[in-house]
Short mmCIF file of C-alpha atoms in Angstrom, two decimals:
data_model
loop_
_atom_site.label_atom_id
_atom_site.label_comp_id
_atom_site.label_asym_id
_atom_site.label_seq_id
_atom_site.Cartn_x
_atom_site.Cartn_y
_atom_site.Cartn_z
CA MET A 1447 4.81 95.24 44.49
CA LEU A 1448 7.36 97.89 45.48
CA ASP A 1449 6.77 100.84 47.79
CA ASP A 1450 6.72 103.28 44.86
CA GLY A 1451 3.96 101.32 43.10
CA GLY A 1452 6.32 99.60 40.67
CA LEU A 1453 6.51 95.87 40.08
CA LYS A 1454 9.38 93.46 40.56
CA GLU A 1455 9.30 90.10 38.82
CA LEU A 1456 10.16 87.25 41.21
CA HIS A 1457 10.29 84.35 38.75
CA GLN A 1458 10.90 84.20 35.03
CA ALA A 1459 7.91 83.85 32.73
CA ASN A 1460 6.96 80.21 32.40
CA GLY A 1461 4.38 78.07 30.72
CA GLY A 1462 3.67 76.10 27.58
CA TYR A 1463 0.86 74.78 25.45
CA TYR A 1464 -1.56 74.64 28.39
CA GLY A 1465 -4.06 77.47 27.85
CA GLY A 1466 -7.53 77.74 26.38
CA THR A 1467 -6.24 77.13 22.85
CA CYS A 1468 -5.15 73.67 23.99
CA VAL A 1469 -8.77 72.88 24.95
CA ASN A 1470 -10.06 74.19 21.60
CA ASP A 1471 -7.56 71.98 19.77
CA GLU A 1472 -8.60 68.93 21.81
CA ILE A 1473 -12.21 69.51 20.76
CA MET A 1474 -11.21 70.00 17.11
CA SER A 1475 -9.14 66.80 17.28
CA PHE A 1476 -12.30 64.99 18.35
CA PHE A 1477 -14.18 66.47 15.37
CA LYS A 1478 -11.37 65.28 13.07
CA ARG A 1479 -11.55 61.76 14.52
CA LEU A 1480 -15.32 61.77 14.11
CA PHE A 1481 -15.72 63.32 10.66
CA GLY A 1482 -12.18 62.96 9.27
CA ALA A 1483 -9.46 65.59 8.88
CA PRO A 1484 -10.08 66.04 5.10
CA VAL A 1485 -13.74 66.94 5.78
CA ILE A 1486 -12.78 69.52 8.43
CA MET A 1487 -10.16 70.98 6.07
CA LYS A 1488 -12.73 71.18 3.27
CA LEU A 1489 -15.10 73.04 5.58
CA LYS A 1490 -12.32 75.46 6.52
CA ASN A 1491 -11.31 76.11 2.89
CA ASP A 1492 -14.70 76.09 1.16
CA HIS A 1493 -16.90 77.55 3.92
CA PRO A 1494 -14.67 79.70 6.15
CA GLY A 1495 -17.69 81.52 7.61
CA ASP A 1496 -19.23 78.28 8.87
CA TYR A 1497 -15.85 77.10 10.15
CA LEU A 1498 -15.36 80.33 12.09
CA GLU A 1499 -18.87 80.04 13.54
CA LEU A 1500 -18.06 76.51 14.70
CA ILE A 1501 -14.85 77.74 16.36
CA ASN A 1502 -16.76 80.58 18.06
CA ASP A 1503 -19.37 78.15 19.38
CA ILE A 1504 -16.61 75.90 20.76
CA GLU A 1505 -14.98 78.93 22.42
CA MET A 1506 -18.28 80.02 23.98
CA LYS A 1507 -19.08 76.54 25.34
CA LYS A 1508 -15.52 76.16 26.65
CA CYS A 1509 -15.62 79.46 28.55
CA SER A 1510 -19.10 78.83 29.99
CA TYR A 1511 -18.58 75.18 30.89
CA LYS A 1512 -18.61 74.31 34.57
CA THR A 1513 -18.91 71.08 36.47
CA CYS A 1514 -22.58 70.37 37.02
CA ALA A 1515 -24.67 67.48 38.22
CA GLU A 1516 -23.84 64.15 36.64
CA GLY A 1517 -25.95 63.55 33.59
CA GLY A 1518 -25.63 67.10 32.28
CA LYS A 1519 -25.20 67.58 28.54
CA ILE A 1520 -23.25 70.03 26.36
CA THR A 1521 -24.58 70.79 22.91
CA LEU A 1522 -22.48 72.12 20.04
CA TRP A 1523 -23.74 73.44 16.72
CA ILE A 1524 -22.65 71.60 13.55
CA PRO A 1525 -22.70 73.48 10.23
CA ALA A 1526 -24.94 71.86 7.61
CA THR A 1527 -22.04 72.28 5.17
CA LEU A 1528 -19.91 70.01 7.40
CA LEU A 1529 -22.53 67.24 7.36
CA GLU A 1530 -22.93 67.61 3.59
CA ALA A 1531 -19.16 67.45 3.05
CA PHE A 1532 -18.92 64.34 5.22
CA GLU A 1533 -21.74 62.58 3.34
CA LYS A 1534 -20.19 63.48 -0.01
CA GLU A 1535 -16.68 62.43 1.07
CA THR A 1536 -17.62 59.10 2.70
CA ASP A 1537 -21.01 58.25 1.20
CA CYS A 1538 -22.21 57.60 4.77
CA ASN A 1539 -25.05 59.01 6.83
CA PRO A 1540 -23.42 61.42 9.35
CA HIS A 1541 -26.09 60.60 11.94
CA SER A 1542 -25.03 56.94 12.07
CA ILE A 1543 -21.25 57.37 12.33
CA LEU A 1544 -21.27 56.94 16.12
CA GLU A 1545 -22.28 53.29 15.96
CA ASN A 1546 -19.62 50.94 17.31
CA THR A 1547 -17.31 53.79 18.34
CA THR A 1548 -15.65 54.26 21.74
CA PHE A 1549 -17.76 57.34 22.44
CA GLU A 1550 -21.11 55.98 21.24
CA LYS A 1551 -22.60 56.26 24.76
CA ASP A 1552 -21.33 59.81 25.34
CA VAL A 1553 -22.09 61.49 22.01
CA SER A 1554 -25.20 61.83 19.86
CA ILE A 1555 -26.00 63.75 16.67
CA LYS A 1556 -29.44 65.13 15.82
CA ARG A 1557 -29.91 67.38 12.82
CA ASP A 1558 -27.35 70.20 13.19
CA LYS A 1559 -26.52 69.55 16.85
CA ILE A 1560 -23.97 67.28 18.50
CA THR A 1561 -24.56 66.53 22.19
CA LEU A 1562 -21.81 65.35 24.52
CA SER A 1563 -22.02 64.04 28.05
CA GLN A 1564 -20.49 66.19 30.77
CA THR A 1565 -17.97 63.46 31.60
CA PHE A 1566 -16.80 63.24 28.00
CA PHE A 1567 -16.63 67.02 27.49
CA LYS A 1568 -14.54 67.39 30.65
CA THR A 1569 -11.81 65.18 29.15
CA PHE A 1570 -11.00 67.99 26.69
CA PHE A 1571 -9.86 70.10 29.65
CA GLN A 1572 -7.85 67.46 31.46
CA PRO A 1573 -4.39 67.88 29.83
CA SER A 1574 -4.61 71.67 30.10
CA VAL A 1575 -5.85 71.81 33.70
CA GLU A 1576 -3.32 69.25 34.94
CA ASN A 1577 -0.40 71.11 33.37
CA VAL A 1578 -1.58 74.53 34.59
CA VAL A 1579 -1.89 73.25 38.16
CA LYS A 1580 1.48 71.49 37.99
CA ILE A 1581 3.42 74.47 36.69
CA ILE A 1582 1.91 76.79 39.33
CA GLN A 1583 2.63 74.26 42.07
CA ASP A 1584 6.24 73.82 40.89
CA ILE A 1585 6.79 77.58 41.15
CA LEU A 1586 5.09 77.90 44.54
CA ASP A 1587 7.23 75.05 45.89
CA LEU A 1588 10.38 77.11 45.37
CA LYS A 1589 11.86 78.48 48.59
CA GLU A 1590 11.89 82.08 47.31
CA MET A 1591 8.15 81.84 46.50
CA SER A 1592 7.10 80.79 50.01
CA GLU A 1593 5.54 84.17 50.86
CA ILE A 1594 3.25 84.28 47.82
CA ASP A 1595 -0.34 84.35 49.11
CA THR A 1596 -2.33 85.69 46.11
CA LEU A 1597 -2.85 84.34 42.59
CA LEU A 1598 -4.05 86.83 39.95
CA VAL A 1599 -5.75 85.03 37.07
CA VAL A 1600 -6.16 86.91 33.75
CA GLY A 1601 -6.67 86.11 30.08
CA GLY A 1602 -9.49 84.48 28.13
CA TYR A 1603 -9.06 81.13 29.89
CA ALA A 1604 -9.74 82.83 33.24
CA GLU A 1605 -13.36 83.20 32.09
CA SER A 1606 -13.80 79.43 32.33
CA PRO A 1607 -15.63 78.47 35.56
CA LEU A 1608 -13.92 75.07 35.41
CA ILE A 1609 -10.35 76.40 35.49
CA THR A 1610 -11.13 78.98 38.18
CA HIS A 1611 -12.90 76.37 40.31
CA MET A 1612 -9.92 74.03 39.91
CA LEU A 1613 -7.44 76.74 40.94
CA LYS A 1614 -9.48 77.71 43.98
CA THR A 1615 -9.76 74.05 44.97
CA LYS A 1616 -6.12 73.09 44.42
CA PHE A 1617 -4.76 76.27 46.00
CA SER A 1618 -7.35 76.73 48.73
CA LYS A 1619 -4.81 78.37 51.05
CA LYS A 1620 -4.11 81.11 48.50
CA ARG A 1621 -6.32 84.04 47.60
CA VAL A 1622 -7.35 83.66 43.94
CA VAL A 1623 -8.24 87.01 42.34
CA ILE A 1624 -10.07 87.16 38.99
CA PRO A 1625 -10.83 90.61 37.48
CA THR A 1626 -14.32 91.39 36.18
CA ASP A 1627 -13.11 91.13 32.58
CA PRO A 1628 -9.94 88.98 32.64
CA SER A 1629 -9.48 89.08 28.85
CA LEU A 1630 -9.54 92.88 28.77
CA SER A 1631 -7.11 93.02 31.70
CA VAL A 1632 -4.30 91.75 29.48
CA LEU A 1633 -4.98 94.46 26.89
CA LYS A 1634 -5.20 97.17 29.54
CA GLY A 1635 -1.94 96.01 31.08
CA ALA A 1636 -0.19 96.12 27.69
CA VAL A 1637 -1.43 99.69 27.05
CA ILE A 1638 -0.35 100.88 30.51
CA TYR A 1639 3.06 99.26 30.09
CA GLY A 1640 3.44 100.89 26.68
CA PHE A 1641 3.06 104.33 28.27
CA GLN A 1642 4.89 103.50 31.49
CA PRO A 1643 7.58 100.86 30.78
CA GLU A 1644 9.38 101.88 33.97
CA ILE A 1645 6.49 100.48 36.04
CA ILE A 1646 8.25 97.08 35.94
CA ALA A 1647 11.47 97.83 37.81
CA SER A 1648 13.15 94.48 37.16
CA ARG A 1649 12.63 91.18 35.40
CA VAL A 1650 13.94 87.64 35.72
CA CYS A 1651 15.46 86.36 32.48
CA ARG A 1652 13.66 83.44 30.91
CA TYR A 1653 16.65 82.51 28.76
CA THR A 1654 20.42 82.75 28.70
CA TYR A 1655 21.38 85.34 26.09
CA GLY A 1656 24.69 85.61 24.28
CA ILE A 1657 26.56 86.46 21.10
CA ALA A 1658 28.27 84.06 18.71
CA LYS A 1659 32.01 84.55 18.55
CA ARG A 1660 35.30 82.83 17.77
CA GLY A 1661 36.96 81.29 20.83
CA ILE A 1662 39.69 78.93 21.94
CA TRP A 1663 39.17 75.24 21.18
CA LYS A 1664 39.31 73.14 24.36
CA GLU A 1665 39.82 69.45 25.03
CA GLY A 1666 36.42 67.80 24.95
CA ASP A 1667 35.05 70.15 22.30
CA PRO A 1668 33.91 68.47 19.05
CA ILE A 1669 36.80 67.95 16.64
CA SER A 1670 34.65 69.43 13.88
CA LYS A 1671 34.80 72.77 15.72
CA LYS A 1672 38.60 72.86 15.64
CA LEU A 1673 39.94 75.42 13.15
CA PRO A 1674 43.42 75.18 11.55
CA GLU A 1675 44.25 78.77 12.58
CA LYS A 1676 46.11 79.15 15.84
CA THR A 1677 46.63 81.88 18.41
CA ARG A 1678 50.04 83.34 19.20
CA LYS A 1679 50.29 80.78 21.99
CA GLY A 1680 49.71 77.93 19.54
CA LEU A 1681 46.13 77.18 20.60
CA HIS A 1682 43.54 76.35 17.96
CA TRP A 1683 40.59 78.64 17.34
CA CYS A 1684 37.01 77.38 17.12
CA ASP A 1685 33.95 79.14 15.73
CA GLY A 1686 30.40 79.50 16.99
CA VAL A 1687 31.19 79.82 20.69
CA PHE A 1688 28.27 81.03 22.84
CA ASP A 1689 29.57 84.15 24.61
CA LYS A 1690 27.15 84.55 27.52
CA HIS A 1691 25.94 88.03 28.49
CA VAL A 1692 22.87 87.19 30.60
CA GLU A 1693 22.00 83.95 32.39
CA VAL A 1694 18.59 82.32 32.75
CA GLY A 1695 17.09 83.24 36.13
CA GLN A 1696 19.23 86.39 36.42
CA VAL A 1697 17.51 89.55 37.65
CA VAL A 1698 17.90 92.45 35.20
CA LYS A 1699 16.84 96.03 35.87
CA ILE A 1700 15.19 98.40 33.42
CA GLY A 1701 17.77 100.61 31.68
CA GLU A 1702 20.71 98.68 33.13
CA PHE A 1703 23.44 97.33 30.85
CA GLN A 1704 25.36 94.15 31.62
CA ALA A 1705 29.12 93.84 32.09
CA CYS A 1706 31.13 94.57 28.92
CA LYS A 1707 32.59 91.77 26.81
CA GLU A 1708 35.55 92.30 24.51
CA TYR A 1709 35.52 91.50 20.79
CA THR A 1710 38.18 91.95 18.13
CA THR A 1711 37.50 93.43 14.69
CA GLU A 1712 39.50 92.74 11.52
CA LYS A 1713 41.76 95.29 9.86
CA GLY A 1714 39.76 97.90 7.94
CA GLN A 1715 36.43 96.48 9.12
CA GLU A 1716 33.72 99.14 8.81
CA MET A 1717 30.74 97.16 10.01
CA ALA A 1718 30.16 94.26 12.41
CA LEU A 1719 27.20 91.91 12.57
CA LEU A 1720 26.72 90.23 15.96
CA ASP A 1721 24.41 87.22 15.93
CA PHE A 1722 22.29 87.10 19.09
CA TYR A 1723 21.26 83.74 20.60
CA ALA A 1724 18.98 82.48 23.38
CA SER A 1725 19.23 79.20 25.26
CA LYS A 1726 17.33 77.48 28.07
CA GLU A 1727 20.64 76.17 29.46
CA LYS A 1728 22.67 78.16 31.98
CA ASN A 1729 26.04 77.61 30.32
CA PRO A 1730 25.77 76.64 26.64
CA ARG A 1731 29.12 76.10 24.96
CA PHE A 1732 28.22 76.51 21.28
CA VAL A 1733 25.43 78.37 19.50
CA ASP A 1734 24.39 75.31 17.45
CA GLU A 1735 23.47 73.19 20.48
CA PRO A 1736 19.89 71.79 20.51
CA ASN A 1737 18.57 74.30 23.04
CA CYS A 1738 20.08 77.36 21.33
CA VAL A 1739 18.06 79.56 18.97
CA ARG A 1740 19.22 82.55 16.93
CA VAL A 1741 16.74 85.28 17.81
CA GLY A 1742 18.24 88.26 16.00
CA TYR A 1743 21.35 90.30 15.29
CA PHE A 1744 23.00 93.61 16.04
CA VAL A 1745 24.71 95.79 13.40
CA LEU A 1746 27.57 98.01 14.57
CA ASP A 1747 29.13 100.80 12.47
CA LEU A 1748 32.89 100.77 13.01
CA SER A 1749 35.64 103.26 12.21
CA GLY A 1750 37.39 101.00 9.70
CA ASN A 1751 40.85 101.38 11.27
CA LYS A 1752 43.82 99.89 9.44
CA SER A 1753 44.74 97.77 12.45
CA GLU A 1754 42.79 95.30 14.58
CA GLU A 1755 40.45 97.04 16.99
CA LYS A 1756 39.12 96.00 20.39
CA VAL A 1757 35.42 96.69 20.89
CA LEU A 1758 33.70 96.53 24.28
CA VAL A 1759 30.10 95.37 23.95
CA SER A 1760 27.38 95.55 26.61
CA ILE A 1761 23.75 94.45 26.31
CA GLY A 1762 20.64 95.87 27.96
CA VAL A 1763 17.83 93.29 28.23
CA GLY A 1764 15.52 94.70 30.91
CA GLY A 1765 13.11 96.68 28.74
CA THR A 1766 10.83 95.96 25.83
CA GLU A 1767 13.75 95.96 23.38
CA LEU A 1768 17.20 94.41 23.36
CA GLU A 1769 19.80 97.14 23.12
CA VAL A 1770 23.55 96.95 22.59
CA LYS A 1771 26.10 99.56 23.56
CA ALA A 1772 29.62 99.34 22.12
CA MET A 1773 32.84 101.32 22.50
CA GLU A 1774 35.98 101.23 20.38
CA THR A 1775 38.88 101.13 22.85
CA LYS A 1776 41.29 103.20 20.71
CA THR A 1777 38.97 105.99 19.62
CA GLU A 1778 36.65 105.70 22.66
CA ARG A 1779 33.82 106.14 20.20
CA VAL A 1780 30.52 104.91 21.71
CA PHE A 1781 27.52 103.85 19.67
CA LYS A 1782 24.24 102.03 20.31
CA SER A 1783 22.06 99.70 18.29
CA LEU A 1784 18.79 97.78 18.72
CA CYS A 1785 18.38 94.06 18.10
CA ASN A 1786 16.90 93.19 14.71
CA PHE A 1787 14.63 90.28 15.62
CA LEU A 1788 14.17 87.47 13.14
CA PRO A 1789 10.64 86.98 11.73
#
């Protein structure tokens, strides 16, 4: 936190498929193994109300689950429509499907309830918890993060006693802060940021951003990229070059534009479309590399001069929107445009 109350991001946003949804999906995968994916899909399509109630019950048990004395049990509600669909689909008694299965000792079904042992239920959390701990530890191990002494935990998953206990145990030397309503904290933060975007003074870029352009073909580039057209110096052109404007890990300030890059328009061109790409690599060469993704495009209105025109383009990436500022070198006409993000 800065002296004026603003915030400065120290590390780019990071993460993956590690949150509470991961745990929900692990539980649903178990239900699919037990009853069969077609039966679960039939429940979802034919009885969406019951399916939603099942999901809500899973969410409630996930958020309230905490490590207790060995021998504890967790009970989940099963819709009667699910048991009926299973019996109709397989012609088997749903209460006897656990026989000779790997989880026969940990799971039991009675009427509309399925009971799981604490040990078995905890396995649903394991992939998520391990990855959350690892990614936090990897960040804290960085030299520039050595002075971090507080972890603020927000979001729906922060309501889980298991995840909070694990964080406090694994990072016992850090102060772990959990707001009274961690789910609502995310919403409140989004509303505050919407009214005061300047509160975050700078960010660290999560990706390398750039624009696709035509460049000079170099030795080592794929032959397929080599175009027959040549420059005045006899060098071959190639298309789809990643022209980097911002690098992953770079600190960008709110309202600040990056250094200008020069582009050439065709004779009489009245409009230019600049394809905008993101990559996890620091120095991608071409926009069609595996780690490159087209995220949107900019549209620039040009003067339509009869000769080729040089246009200086600068991108602002620090705020909530990606903004481009361009200037025609001959007319010194300046215009701005926002990125049109792809759906």
